Amino acid sequence: MRIDVLTLFPEMFDGVFSSSILGKAREKGIVSLAAVNFRQFSTDKHSTVDDYPYGGGGGMVLKPEPMFAAVESLVPADGPRPRIILMCPQGETFTQQKAEQLSSEEHLIFVCGHYEGYDERIREHLVTDELSIGDYVLTGGELPAMVVIDSVARLLPGVLGNETSAVTDSFSTGLLEYPHYTRPAVFRDWEVPEVLLSGHHGKIDAWRREQSLLRTFKRRPDLLEQAELTAKERVWLAGLREREERLMEREAQQHVDRAEKE
């Protein structure tokens, strides 16, 4: 896979692209990573990439000319069109499913902006995707691009040492991942669950599935609406919901009783 990033601060990617999993993937030739300063595609003597917005208002807006020229320099005229991804708060929320979709592409171009925003013609006529990593605002698109690139690259064959890791990660199955333990078996009187020491793979798999469901139920119950569950699992989760509702009702009544006594 080839990944190019258009940014005003390419030096931000030096460590990210040369370290850890991404660095190893780059060394193996699994992924090609490059950060390109789109300021070099400006045509005026001041290398201007932004200007005041038409109609007035605060902030500066990235101009279309340098961005279009930068993208066109990375895409052969007769070659396949890559996915061109604009990082912005207004974009589609990035998910594991989106990462899996992007990991099947041969060429990705990320556009990282600064200032007030982008000329709308960049959105309408240049990019293919707009992505956000959450409902908050950052200084620029560089950090979000790093997040997405890391998430996508680790799904490529040969990037991870253990090929099953990406499959069992949280969100890959639609559920949060089960708890993990390693040696020692007892640490400060906290013991590893006995089932994990049993060597019985069937029981271990069942325990992990149950823990995954339980953790998702407690932390991200919204994910259960789309998860693939068996009929038995749905009944079990329904029982958990009933017990939780009864507990909440009991706690609410206790609060009322204490208030009346006071």
Short mmCIF file of N, CA and C in Angstrom, two decimals, residues 5-8 35-44 47-49 63-74:
data_model
loop_
_atom_site.label_atom_id
_atom_site.label_comp_id
_atom_site.label_asym_id
_atom_site.label_seq_id
_atom_site.Cartn_x
_atom_site.Cartn_y
_atom_site.Cartn_z
N VAL A 5 0.77 11.85 2.61
CA VAL A 5 0.12 12.83 3.48
C VAL A 5 0.49 14.23 3.02
N LEU A 6 -0.51 15.05 2.74
CA LEU A 6 -0.28 16.44 2.39
C LEU A 6 -0.42 17.28 3.64
N THR A 7 0.65 17.99 4.00
CA THR A 7 0.68 18.70 5.26
C THR A 7 1.63 19.89 5.16
N LEU A 8 1.44 20.87 6.01
CA LEU A 8 2.37 22.00 6.11
C LEU A 8 3.50 21.69 7.09
N ALA A 35 5.35 12.05 3.63
CA ALA A 35 4.69 13.30 4.00
C ALA A 35 5.17 14.40 3.06
N VAL A 36 4.26 15.08 2.41
CA VAL A 36 4.57 16.07 1.38
C VAL A 36 4.08 17.44 1.84
N ASN A 37 4.95 18.43 1.82
CA ASN A 37 4.58 19.79 2.17
C ASN A 37 3.90 20.44 0.96
N PHE A 38 2.61 20.69 1.05
CA PHE A 38 1.91 21.23 -0.11
C PHE A 38 2.20 22.72 -0.34
N ARG A 39 2.95 23.34 0.58
CA ARG A 39 3.34 24.73 0.36
C ARG A 39 4.23 24.86 -0.88
N GLN A 40 4.96 23.80 -1.20
CA GLN A 40 5.86 23.86 -2.36
C GLN A 40 5.09 23.95 -3.68
N PHE A 41 3.77 23.75 -3.62
CA PHE A 41 2.97 23.82 -4.83
C PHE A 41 2.28 25.19 -5.00
N SER A 42 2.59 26.10 -4.09
CA SER A 42 2.09 27.46 -4.24
C SER A 42 2.87 28.13 -5.38
N THR A 43 2.23 29.02 -6.12
CA THR A 43 2.85 29.62 -7.31
C THR A 43 3.29 31.06 -7.12
N ASP A 44 3.00 31.68 -5.96
CA ASP A 44 3.40 33.07 -5.77
C ASP A 44 4.72 33.14 -4.99
N SER A 47 4.90 31.94 -1.33
CA SER A 47 4.46 30.55 -1.07
C SER A 47 3.17 30.53 -0.25
N THR A 48 2.20 31.30 -0.68
CA THR A 48 0.94 31.43 0.04
C THR A 48 0.05 30.22 -0.17
N VAL A 49 -0.48 29.68 0.91
CA VAL A 49 -1.40 28.54 0.81
C VAL A 49 -2.77 28.86 1.39
N LYS A 63 -6.29 27.65 0.31
CA LYS A 63 -6.60 27.89 -1.08
C LYS A 63 -6.67 26.57 -1.87
N PRO A 64 -7.45 26.55 -2.93
CA PRO A 64 -7.58 25.30 -3.70
C PRO A 64 -6.38 25.00 -4.59
N GLU A 65 -5.72 26.04 -5.17
CA GLU A 65 -4.69 25.78 -6.17
C GLU A 65 -3.55 24.89 -5.67
N PRO A 66 -2.91 25.20 -4.52
CA PRO A 66 -1.81 24.33 -4.06
C PRO A 66 -2.26 22.91 -3.76
N MET A 67 -3.45 22.78 -3.21
CA MET A 67 -3.92 21.45 -2.84
C MET A 67 -4.20 20.59 -4.06
N PHE A 68 -4.86 21.15 -5.05
CA PHE A 68 -5.13 20.40 -6.28
C PHE A 68 -3.82 20.02 -6.95
N ALA A 69 -2.87 20.99 -7.03
CA ALA A 69 -1.59 20.72 -7.68
C ALA A 69 -0.82 19.63 -6.94
N ALA A 70 -0.87 19.64 -5.61
CA ALA A 70 -0.16 18.63 -4.82
C ALA A 70 -0.73 17.25 -5.07
N VAL A 71 -2.04 17.12 -5.05
CA VAL A 71 -2.67 15.83 -5.30
C VAL A 71 -2.35 15.34 -6.71
N GLU A 72 -2.46 16.24 -7.68
CA GLU A 72 -2.22 15.85 -9.08
C GLU A 72 -0.78 15.41 -9.31
N SER A 73 0.14 15.93 -8.49
CA SER A 73 1.54 15.50 -8.62
C SER A 73 1.76 14.08 -8.12
N LEU A 74 0.84 13.59 -7.30
CA LEU A 74 0.97 12.25 -6.71
C LEU A 74 0.17 11.20 -7.47
#
